[in-house]
Coordinates of C-alpha atoms in Angstrom, one line a residue:
X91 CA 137.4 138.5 59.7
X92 CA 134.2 137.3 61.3
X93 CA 134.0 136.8 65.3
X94 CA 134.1 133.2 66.2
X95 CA 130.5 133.5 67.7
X96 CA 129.0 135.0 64.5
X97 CA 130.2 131.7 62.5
X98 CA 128.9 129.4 64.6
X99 CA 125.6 131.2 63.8
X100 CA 126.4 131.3 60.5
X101 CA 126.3 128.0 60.7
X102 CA 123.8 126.9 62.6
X103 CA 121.2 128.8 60.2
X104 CA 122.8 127.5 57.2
X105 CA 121.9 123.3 58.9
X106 CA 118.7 124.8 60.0
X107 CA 116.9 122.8 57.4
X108 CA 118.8 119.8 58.3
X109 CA 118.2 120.0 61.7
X110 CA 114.6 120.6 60.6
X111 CA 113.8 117.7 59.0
X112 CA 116.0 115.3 61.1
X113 CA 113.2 116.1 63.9
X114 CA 110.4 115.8 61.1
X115 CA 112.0 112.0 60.8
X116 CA 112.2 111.5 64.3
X117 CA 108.5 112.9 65.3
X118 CA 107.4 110.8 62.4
X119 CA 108.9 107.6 63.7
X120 CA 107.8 108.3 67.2
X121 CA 104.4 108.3 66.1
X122 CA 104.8 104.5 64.4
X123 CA 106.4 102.9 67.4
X124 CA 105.2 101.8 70.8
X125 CA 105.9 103.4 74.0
X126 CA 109.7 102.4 73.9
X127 CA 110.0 103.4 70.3
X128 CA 112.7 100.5 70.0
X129 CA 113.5 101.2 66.1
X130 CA 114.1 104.9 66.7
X131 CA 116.7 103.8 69.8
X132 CA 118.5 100.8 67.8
X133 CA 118.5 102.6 64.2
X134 CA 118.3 106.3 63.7
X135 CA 121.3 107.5 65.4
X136 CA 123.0 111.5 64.4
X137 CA 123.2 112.8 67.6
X138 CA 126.8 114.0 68.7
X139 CA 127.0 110.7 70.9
X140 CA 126.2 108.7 67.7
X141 CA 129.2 110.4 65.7
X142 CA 131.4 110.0 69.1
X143 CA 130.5 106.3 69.2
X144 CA 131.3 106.0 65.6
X145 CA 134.6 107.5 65.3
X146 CA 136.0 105.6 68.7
X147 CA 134.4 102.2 67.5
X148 CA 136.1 103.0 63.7
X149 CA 139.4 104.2 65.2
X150 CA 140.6 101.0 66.7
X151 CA 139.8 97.1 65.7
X152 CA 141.8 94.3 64.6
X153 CA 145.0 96.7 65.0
X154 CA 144.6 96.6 68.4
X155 CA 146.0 92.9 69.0
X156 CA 149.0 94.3 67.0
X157 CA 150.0 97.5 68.8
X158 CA 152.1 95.1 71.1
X159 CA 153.8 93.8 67.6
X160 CA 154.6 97.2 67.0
X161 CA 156.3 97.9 70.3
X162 CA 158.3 95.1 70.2
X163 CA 159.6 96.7 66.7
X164 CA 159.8 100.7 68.2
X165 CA 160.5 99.9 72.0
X166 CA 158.1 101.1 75.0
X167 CA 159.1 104.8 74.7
X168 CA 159.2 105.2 70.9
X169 CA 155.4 103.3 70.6
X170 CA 154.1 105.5 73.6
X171 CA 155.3 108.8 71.8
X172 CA 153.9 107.6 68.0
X173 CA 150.8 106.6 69.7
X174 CA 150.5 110.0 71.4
X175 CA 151.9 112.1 68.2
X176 CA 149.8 110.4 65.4
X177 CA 146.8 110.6 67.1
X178 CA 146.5 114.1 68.0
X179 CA 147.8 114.9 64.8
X180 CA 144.8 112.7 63.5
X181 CA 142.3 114.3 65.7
X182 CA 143.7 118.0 63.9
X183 CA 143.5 116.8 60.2
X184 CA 139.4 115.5 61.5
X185 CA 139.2 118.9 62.2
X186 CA 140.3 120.6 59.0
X187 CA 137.8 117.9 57.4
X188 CA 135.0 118.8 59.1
X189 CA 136.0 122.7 58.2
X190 CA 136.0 121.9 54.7
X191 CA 132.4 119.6 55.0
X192 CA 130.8 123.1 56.4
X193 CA 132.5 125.5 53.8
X194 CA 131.4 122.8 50.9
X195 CA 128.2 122.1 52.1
X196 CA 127.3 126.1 53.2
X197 CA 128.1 126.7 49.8
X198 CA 126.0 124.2 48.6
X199 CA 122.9 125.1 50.3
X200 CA 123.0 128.8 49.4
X201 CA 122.7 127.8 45.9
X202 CA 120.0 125.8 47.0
X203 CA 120.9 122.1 46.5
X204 CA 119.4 120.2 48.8
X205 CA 121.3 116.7 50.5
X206 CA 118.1 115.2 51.7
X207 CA 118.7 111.8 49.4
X208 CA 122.4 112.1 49.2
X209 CA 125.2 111.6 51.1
X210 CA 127.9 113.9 50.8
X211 CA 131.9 112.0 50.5
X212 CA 135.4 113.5 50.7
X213 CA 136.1 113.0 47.3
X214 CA 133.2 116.2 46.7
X215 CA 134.3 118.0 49.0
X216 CA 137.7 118.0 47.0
X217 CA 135.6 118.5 43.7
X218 CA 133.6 121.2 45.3
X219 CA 136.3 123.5 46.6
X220 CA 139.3 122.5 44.8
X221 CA 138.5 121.1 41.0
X222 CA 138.1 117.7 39.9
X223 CA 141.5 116.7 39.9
X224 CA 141.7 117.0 43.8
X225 CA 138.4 115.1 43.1
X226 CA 140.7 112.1 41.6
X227 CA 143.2 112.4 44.4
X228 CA 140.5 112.4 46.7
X229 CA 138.4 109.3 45.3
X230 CA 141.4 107.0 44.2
X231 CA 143.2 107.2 47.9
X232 CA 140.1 107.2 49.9
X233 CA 139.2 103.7 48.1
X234 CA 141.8 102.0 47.7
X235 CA 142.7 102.5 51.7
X236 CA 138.9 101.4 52.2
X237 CA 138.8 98.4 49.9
X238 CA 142.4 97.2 51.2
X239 CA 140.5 98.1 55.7
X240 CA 137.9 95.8 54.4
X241 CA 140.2 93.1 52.8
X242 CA 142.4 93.3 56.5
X243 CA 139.3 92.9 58.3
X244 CA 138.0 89.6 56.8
X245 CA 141.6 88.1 57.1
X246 CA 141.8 89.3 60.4
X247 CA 138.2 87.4 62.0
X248 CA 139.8 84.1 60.1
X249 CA 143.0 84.3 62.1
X250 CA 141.3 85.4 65.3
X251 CA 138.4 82.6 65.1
X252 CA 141.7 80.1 64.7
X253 CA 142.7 80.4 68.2
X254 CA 139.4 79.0 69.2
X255 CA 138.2 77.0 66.8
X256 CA 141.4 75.1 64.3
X257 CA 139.7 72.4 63.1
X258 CA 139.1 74.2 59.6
X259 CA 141.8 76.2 57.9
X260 CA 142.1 80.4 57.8
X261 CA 140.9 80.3 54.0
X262 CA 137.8 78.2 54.8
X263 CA 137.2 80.7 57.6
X264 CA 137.5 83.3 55.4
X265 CA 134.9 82.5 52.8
X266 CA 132.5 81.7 56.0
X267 CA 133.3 85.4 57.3
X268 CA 133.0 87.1 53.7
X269 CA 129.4 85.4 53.2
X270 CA 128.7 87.0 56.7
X271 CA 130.2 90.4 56.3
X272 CA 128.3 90.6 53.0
X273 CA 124.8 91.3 55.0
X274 CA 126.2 95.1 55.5
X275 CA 124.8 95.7 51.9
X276 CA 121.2 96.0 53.7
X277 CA 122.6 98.7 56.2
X278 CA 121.6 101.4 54.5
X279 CA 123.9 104.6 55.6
X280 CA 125.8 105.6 59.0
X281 CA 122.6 106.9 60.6
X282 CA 121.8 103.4 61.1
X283 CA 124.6 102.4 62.9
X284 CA 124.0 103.7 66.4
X285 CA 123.2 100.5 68.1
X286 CA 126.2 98.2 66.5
X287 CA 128.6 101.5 67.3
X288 CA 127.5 101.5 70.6
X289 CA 128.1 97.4 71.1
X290 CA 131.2 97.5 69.4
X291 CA 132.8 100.1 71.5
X292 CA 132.1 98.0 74.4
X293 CA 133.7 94.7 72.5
X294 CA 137.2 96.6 71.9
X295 CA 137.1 98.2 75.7
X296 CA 136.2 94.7 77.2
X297 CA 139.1 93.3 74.9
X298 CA 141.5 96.1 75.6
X299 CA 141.5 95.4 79.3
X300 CA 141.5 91.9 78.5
X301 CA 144.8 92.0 77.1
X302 CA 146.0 94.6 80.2
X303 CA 144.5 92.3 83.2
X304 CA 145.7 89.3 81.6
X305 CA 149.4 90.4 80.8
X306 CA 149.9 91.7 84.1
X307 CA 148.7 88.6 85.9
X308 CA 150.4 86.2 83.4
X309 CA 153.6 88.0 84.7
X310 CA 157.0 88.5 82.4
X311 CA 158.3 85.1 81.0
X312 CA 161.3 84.0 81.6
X313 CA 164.9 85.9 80.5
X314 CA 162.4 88.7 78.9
X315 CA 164.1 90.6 76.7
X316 CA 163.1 94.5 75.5
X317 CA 166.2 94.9 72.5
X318 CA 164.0 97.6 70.5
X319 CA 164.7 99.5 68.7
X320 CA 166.8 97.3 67.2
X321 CA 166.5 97.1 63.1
X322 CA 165.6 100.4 61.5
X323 CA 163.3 98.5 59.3
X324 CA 161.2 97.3 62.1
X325 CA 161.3 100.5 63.3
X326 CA 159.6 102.4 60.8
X327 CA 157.5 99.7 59.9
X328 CA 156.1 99.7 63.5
X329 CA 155.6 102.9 63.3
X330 CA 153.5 102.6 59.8
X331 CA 151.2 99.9 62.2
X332 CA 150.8 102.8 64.8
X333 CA 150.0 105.3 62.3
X334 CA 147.1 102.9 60.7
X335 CA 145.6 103.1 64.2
X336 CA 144.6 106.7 63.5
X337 CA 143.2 106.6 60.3
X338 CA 139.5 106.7 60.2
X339 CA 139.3 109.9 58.6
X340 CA 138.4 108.3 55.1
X341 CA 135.0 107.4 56.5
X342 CA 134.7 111.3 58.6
X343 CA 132.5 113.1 56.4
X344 CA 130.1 110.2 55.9
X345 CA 130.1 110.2 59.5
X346 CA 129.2 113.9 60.0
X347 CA 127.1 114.3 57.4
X348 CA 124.3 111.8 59.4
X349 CA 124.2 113.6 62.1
X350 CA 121.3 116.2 63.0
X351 CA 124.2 119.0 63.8
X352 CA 127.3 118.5 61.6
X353 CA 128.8 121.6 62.5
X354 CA 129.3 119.9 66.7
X355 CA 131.6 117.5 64.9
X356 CA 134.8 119.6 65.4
X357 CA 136.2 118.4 68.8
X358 CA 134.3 115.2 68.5
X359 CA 137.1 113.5 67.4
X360 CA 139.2 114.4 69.0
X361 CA 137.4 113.0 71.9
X362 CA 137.1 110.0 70.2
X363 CA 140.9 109.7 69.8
X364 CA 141.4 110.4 73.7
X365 CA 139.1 107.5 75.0
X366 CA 141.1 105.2 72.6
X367 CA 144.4 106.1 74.0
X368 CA 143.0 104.8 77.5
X369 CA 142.6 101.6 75.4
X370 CA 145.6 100.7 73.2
X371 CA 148.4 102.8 75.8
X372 CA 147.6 100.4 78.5
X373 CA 146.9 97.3 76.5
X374 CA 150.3 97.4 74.0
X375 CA 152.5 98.6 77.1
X376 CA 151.2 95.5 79.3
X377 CA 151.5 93.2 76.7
X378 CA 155.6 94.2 75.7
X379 CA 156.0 94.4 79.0
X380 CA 154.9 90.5 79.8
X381 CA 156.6 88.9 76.5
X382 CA 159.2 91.8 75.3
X383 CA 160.9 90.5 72.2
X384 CA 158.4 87.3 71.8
X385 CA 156.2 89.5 70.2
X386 CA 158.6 90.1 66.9
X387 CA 157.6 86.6 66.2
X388 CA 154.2 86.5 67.0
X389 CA 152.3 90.0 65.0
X390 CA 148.7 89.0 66.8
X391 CA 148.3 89.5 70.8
X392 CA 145.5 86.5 71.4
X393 CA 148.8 83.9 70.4
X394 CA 150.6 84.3 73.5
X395 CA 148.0 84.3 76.0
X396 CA 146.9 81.5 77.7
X397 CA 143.2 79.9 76.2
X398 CA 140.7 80.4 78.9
X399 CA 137.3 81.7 78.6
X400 CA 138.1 85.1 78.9
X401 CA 140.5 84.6 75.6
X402 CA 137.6 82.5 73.9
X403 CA 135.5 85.7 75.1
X404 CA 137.6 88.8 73.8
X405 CA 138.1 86.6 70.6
X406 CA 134.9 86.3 70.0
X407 CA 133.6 90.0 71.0
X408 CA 136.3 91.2 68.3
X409 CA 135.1 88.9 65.4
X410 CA 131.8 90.7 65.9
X411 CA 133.6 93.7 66.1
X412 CA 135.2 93.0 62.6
X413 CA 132.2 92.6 61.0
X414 CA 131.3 96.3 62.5
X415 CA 133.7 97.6 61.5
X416 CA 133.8 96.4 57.8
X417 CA 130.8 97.8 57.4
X418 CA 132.0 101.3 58.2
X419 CA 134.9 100.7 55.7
X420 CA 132.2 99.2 53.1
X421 CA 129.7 101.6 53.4
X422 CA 131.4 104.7 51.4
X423 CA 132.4 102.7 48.6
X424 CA 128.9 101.2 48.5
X425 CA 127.7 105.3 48.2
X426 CA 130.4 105.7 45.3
X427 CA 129.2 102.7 43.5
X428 CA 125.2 103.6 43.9
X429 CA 126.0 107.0 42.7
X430 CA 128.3 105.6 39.8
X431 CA 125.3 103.3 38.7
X432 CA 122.9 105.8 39.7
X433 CA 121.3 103.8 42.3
X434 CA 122.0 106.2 45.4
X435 CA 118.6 108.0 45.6
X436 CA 116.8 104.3 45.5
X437 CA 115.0 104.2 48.6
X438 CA 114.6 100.5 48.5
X439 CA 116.7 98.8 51.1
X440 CA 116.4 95.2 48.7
X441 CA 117.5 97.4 45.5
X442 CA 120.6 98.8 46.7
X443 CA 121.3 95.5 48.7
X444 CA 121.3 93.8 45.6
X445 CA 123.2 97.0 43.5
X446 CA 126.1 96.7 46.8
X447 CA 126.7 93.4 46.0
X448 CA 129.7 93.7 42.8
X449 CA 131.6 95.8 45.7
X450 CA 131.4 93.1 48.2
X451 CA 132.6 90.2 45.8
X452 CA 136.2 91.5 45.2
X453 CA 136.7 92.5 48.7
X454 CA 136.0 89.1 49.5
X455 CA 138.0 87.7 46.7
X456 CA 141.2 89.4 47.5
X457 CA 141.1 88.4 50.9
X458 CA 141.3 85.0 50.6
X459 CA 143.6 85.5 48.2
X460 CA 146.2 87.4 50.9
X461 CA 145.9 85.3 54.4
X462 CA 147.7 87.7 56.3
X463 CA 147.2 91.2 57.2
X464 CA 150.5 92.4 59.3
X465 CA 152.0 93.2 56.2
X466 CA 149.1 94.8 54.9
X467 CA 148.7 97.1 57.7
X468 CA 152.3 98.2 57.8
X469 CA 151.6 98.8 53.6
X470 CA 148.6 100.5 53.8
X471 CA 149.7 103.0 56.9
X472 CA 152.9 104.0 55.0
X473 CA 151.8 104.2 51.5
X474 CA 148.0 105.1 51.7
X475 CA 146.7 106.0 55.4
X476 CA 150.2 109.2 55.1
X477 CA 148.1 111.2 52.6
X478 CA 144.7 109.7 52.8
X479 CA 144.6 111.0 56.8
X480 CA 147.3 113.9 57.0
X481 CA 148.4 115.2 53.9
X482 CA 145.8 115.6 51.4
X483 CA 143.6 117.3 54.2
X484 CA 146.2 120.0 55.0
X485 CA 146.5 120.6 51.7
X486 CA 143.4 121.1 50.9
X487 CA 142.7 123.3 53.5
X488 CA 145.8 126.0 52.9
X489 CA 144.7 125.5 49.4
X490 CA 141.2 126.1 50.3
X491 CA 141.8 129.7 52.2
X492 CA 144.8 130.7 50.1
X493 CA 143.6 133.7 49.0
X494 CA 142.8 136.8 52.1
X495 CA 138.9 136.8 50.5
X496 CA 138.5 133.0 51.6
X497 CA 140.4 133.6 55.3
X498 CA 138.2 136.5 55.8
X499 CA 134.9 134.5 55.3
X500 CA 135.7 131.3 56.3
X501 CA 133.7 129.3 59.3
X502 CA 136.1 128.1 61.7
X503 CA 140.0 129.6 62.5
X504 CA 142.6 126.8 62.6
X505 CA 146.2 127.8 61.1
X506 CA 146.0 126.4 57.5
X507 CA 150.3 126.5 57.3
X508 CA 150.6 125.1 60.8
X509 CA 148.7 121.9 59.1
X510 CA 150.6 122.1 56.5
X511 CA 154.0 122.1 58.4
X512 CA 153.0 119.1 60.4
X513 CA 152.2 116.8 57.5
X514 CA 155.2 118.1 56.2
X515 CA 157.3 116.5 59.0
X516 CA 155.4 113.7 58.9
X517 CA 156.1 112.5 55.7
X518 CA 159.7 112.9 56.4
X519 CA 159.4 110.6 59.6
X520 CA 158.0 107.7 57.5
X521 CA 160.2 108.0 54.7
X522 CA 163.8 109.1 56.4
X523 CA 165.1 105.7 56.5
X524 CA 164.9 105.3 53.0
X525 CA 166.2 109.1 51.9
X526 CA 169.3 109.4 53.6
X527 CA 171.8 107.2 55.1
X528 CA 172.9 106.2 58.6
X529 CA 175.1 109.1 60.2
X530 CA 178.7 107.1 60.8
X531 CA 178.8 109.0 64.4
X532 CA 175.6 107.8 65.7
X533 CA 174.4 105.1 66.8
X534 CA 173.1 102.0 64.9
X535 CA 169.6 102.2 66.7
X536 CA 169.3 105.5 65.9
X537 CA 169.3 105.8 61.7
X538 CA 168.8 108.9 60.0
X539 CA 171.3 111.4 61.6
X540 CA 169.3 114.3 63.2
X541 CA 171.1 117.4 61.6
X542 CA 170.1 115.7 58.4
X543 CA 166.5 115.6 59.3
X544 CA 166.5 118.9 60.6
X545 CA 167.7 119.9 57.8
X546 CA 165.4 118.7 55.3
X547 CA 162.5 120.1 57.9
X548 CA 164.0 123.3 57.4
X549 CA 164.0 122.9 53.3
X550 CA 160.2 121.5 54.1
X551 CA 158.8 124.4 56.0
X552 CA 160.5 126.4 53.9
X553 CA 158.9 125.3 50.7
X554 CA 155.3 125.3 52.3
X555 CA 155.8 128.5 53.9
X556 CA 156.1 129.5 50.3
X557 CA 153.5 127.7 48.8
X558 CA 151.2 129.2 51.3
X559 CA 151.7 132.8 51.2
X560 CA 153.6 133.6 48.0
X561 CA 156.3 136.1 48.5
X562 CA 159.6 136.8 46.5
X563 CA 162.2 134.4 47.6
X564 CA 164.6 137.3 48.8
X565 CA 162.5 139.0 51.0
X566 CA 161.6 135.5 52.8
X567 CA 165.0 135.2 53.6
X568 CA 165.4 138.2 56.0
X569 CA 166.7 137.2 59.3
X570 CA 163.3 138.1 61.0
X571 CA 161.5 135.0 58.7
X572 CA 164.7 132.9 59.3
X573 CA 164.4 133.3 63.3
X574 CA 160.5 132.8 63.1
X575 CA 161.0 129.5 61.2
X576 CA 163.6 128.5 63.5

């Protein structure tokens, strides 16, 4: 197996080109612009800062005025734990992604095919290492969890903008804020989101500490209560909410592939994921803590705070931030409909503006037809952000490096069974209460018994120890295997 240093070099000569003519771009830009060469600062971003900027910005937006929802469904401890599990877990399935991006793309380049017009997606990584049907998995999860992101956030800056502004109805505000979303169609790729990455950032961390401030100086109400976990519904569907936080990864490789160095991306996210928790920890916690079991009753934050300009402020920081953050969810299925219509290597901005547009028009559609997004988040998280973040990346990866000929060749070293085991487990979490009933010597609040669970994780790692190195099923089940799996 290669030493870890010789990879990285491996690397780094096979982006050499890249690298290459992202300075070509930026030396011919310098030489257009003035002294404070303004374009190259607000539009051609793919430095590691850029991709940091973009996958903190992506990571949390209108689901941060429901994290205290979801607490008053889990309870303090349980939301603080999910919080902390999901996205670390997150931050390790980025990582497997960006491992496959540099196998797929190294590949790529030493059979020469060049990515200067093209951006490369998920779904081609799948098709590139895998097949086309992992192509299939890859492309119909990936956009439907995208179109339904872009649906939330329309619906989401119509029922934000109503706290400040009631005199016309959440629909109407809807088709106002679809027209105005729509102007992403002339953004042309994710290199040219540095400056609104940068701004929007600072809108959810100004918001954030809005909520934290003005919880703790607004006080608990009176005869709070903190009953959760209380319902094992609400439970799990709080935790589906939490578990939406930490799913950007279906807009990760769009996001690595604009930046000058792809292969810095590993622990970027990672990163990324950390500065958040010093956003929606304090925020959700401060919130419960203020109006406990108000919240079941009320899904976004902004309805129980008091209106003052600091509300009208945060409210209207995160309707920009919506329209941000649409555009990251937009802009991948814009590249799968230019390439579908054969539009992608158009340099035009105007042309592919116009070619955008049918992908805009549904999004827009569907969200006025569905004025509400709680619901939809909880959805989504459970049935689409479970494979589209966790699953179908650690699978792909042990799949990837299956054989000892890939292990012994491949880039970077993460445990491709360890990934596995952990998606493994997570699936079970989210779907427990629905598998197996309520132990009769535990208590209500609790659901699932535990030896059951522990059970079926057994029969899980099992299986994927199986699937990942083949062996006969007598010789697994020596008491040395048993012990390590214990």
């Amino acid at each position: 197996m290669l030493p870890q240093k010789q990879a990285e070099e491996a690397i780094v000569s096979n982006f050499s080109e890249t690298e290459h003519e992202g300075k070509e771009e930026e030396k011919a830009t310098a030489e257009d612009q003035s002294m404070f060469n303004v374009k190259s600062f607000l539009w051609h971003g793919g430095s590691a800062w850029d991709a940091w900027f973009s996958c903190a910005s992506n990571q949390v937006a209108q689901v941060l005025l429901t994290l205290p929802y979801s607490f008053s469904q889990l309870g303090m401890l349980s939301g603080i734990i999910f919080q902390i599990f999901y996205g670390l877990l997150g931050s390790w399935t980025a990582y497997l992604i960006s491992v496959l991006y540099i196998e797929y793309r190294s590949r790529k380049e030493k059979e020469n095919v060049s990515f200067k017009n093209h951006v490369i997606q998920w779904f081609e990584v799948l098709d590139g290492l895998l097949g086309p049907y992992w192509k299939a998995v890859g492309l119909a999860f990936n956009c439907t969890f995208l179109l339904f992101g872009s649906v939330i956030q329309l619906i989401a800056c119509a029922s934000n903008i109503y706290y400040i502004n009631d005199r016309l109805d959440k629909r109407t505000w809807t088709y106002i804020f679809g027209a105005c979303c729509a102007t992403t169609v002339f953004i042309p790729s994710f290199h040219n989101y540095r400056i609104w990455s940068f701004l929007g950032l600072g809108m959810t961390t100004y918001t954030a500490w809005y909520l934290t401030i003005a919880a703790l100086i607004h006080g608990q109400v009176d005869g709070v209560k903190h009953t959760a976990p209380a319902k094992l519904v609400l439970y799990f569907t709080g935790a589906t909410n939490i578990l939406y936080t930490f799913g950007g990864h279906a807009v990760t490789v769009e996001i690595m592939h604009a930046m000058w160095k792809p292969q810095k991306f590993k622990y970027i996210y990672l990163a990324a994921t950390l500065y958040v928790f010093t956003l929606t920890l304090p925020s959700a916690t401060s919130v419960y803590w203020a109006f406990g079991d108000e919240l079941l009753d009320h899904s976004n934050a902004f309805s129980l705070l008091p209106k003052t300009r600091f509300r009208d402020a945060a409210v209207v920081l995160m309707l920009i931030h919506q329209f941000i953050t649409f555009g990251f969810a937009c802009t991948p299925l814009y590249f799968v409909w230019e390439k579908v219509i054969g539009m992608h290597d158009t340099r035009s901005i105007c042309l592919r503006a116009l070619a955008r547009l049918p992908v805009v028009i549904p999004i827009w559609f569907l969200a006025i037809i569905f004025p509400f997004f709680g619901p939809i988040n909880s959805a989504v998280g459970a049935l689409l952000v479970s494979f589209t973040v966790y699953i179908i990346p650690a699978l792909a990866h042990m799949l990837t490096y299956r054989k000892a000929s890939a292990r012994q060749v491949k880039r970077s070293f993460p445990s491709s069974t360890t990934s596995s085991y952990i998606s493994q487990i997570l699936l079970l979490m989210q779907f427990s209460c629905i598998l197996y009933p309520t132990c009769p010597y535990c208590p209500p609040a609790i659901g699932p018994c535990p030896m059951l669970i522990y059970a079926v994780i057994m029969f899980e790692v099992t299986f994927t120890k199986l699937v990942s190195h083949p062996i006969s099923l007598a010789n697994f089940y020596n008491g040395k295997s048993v012990i390590f799996l214990v």
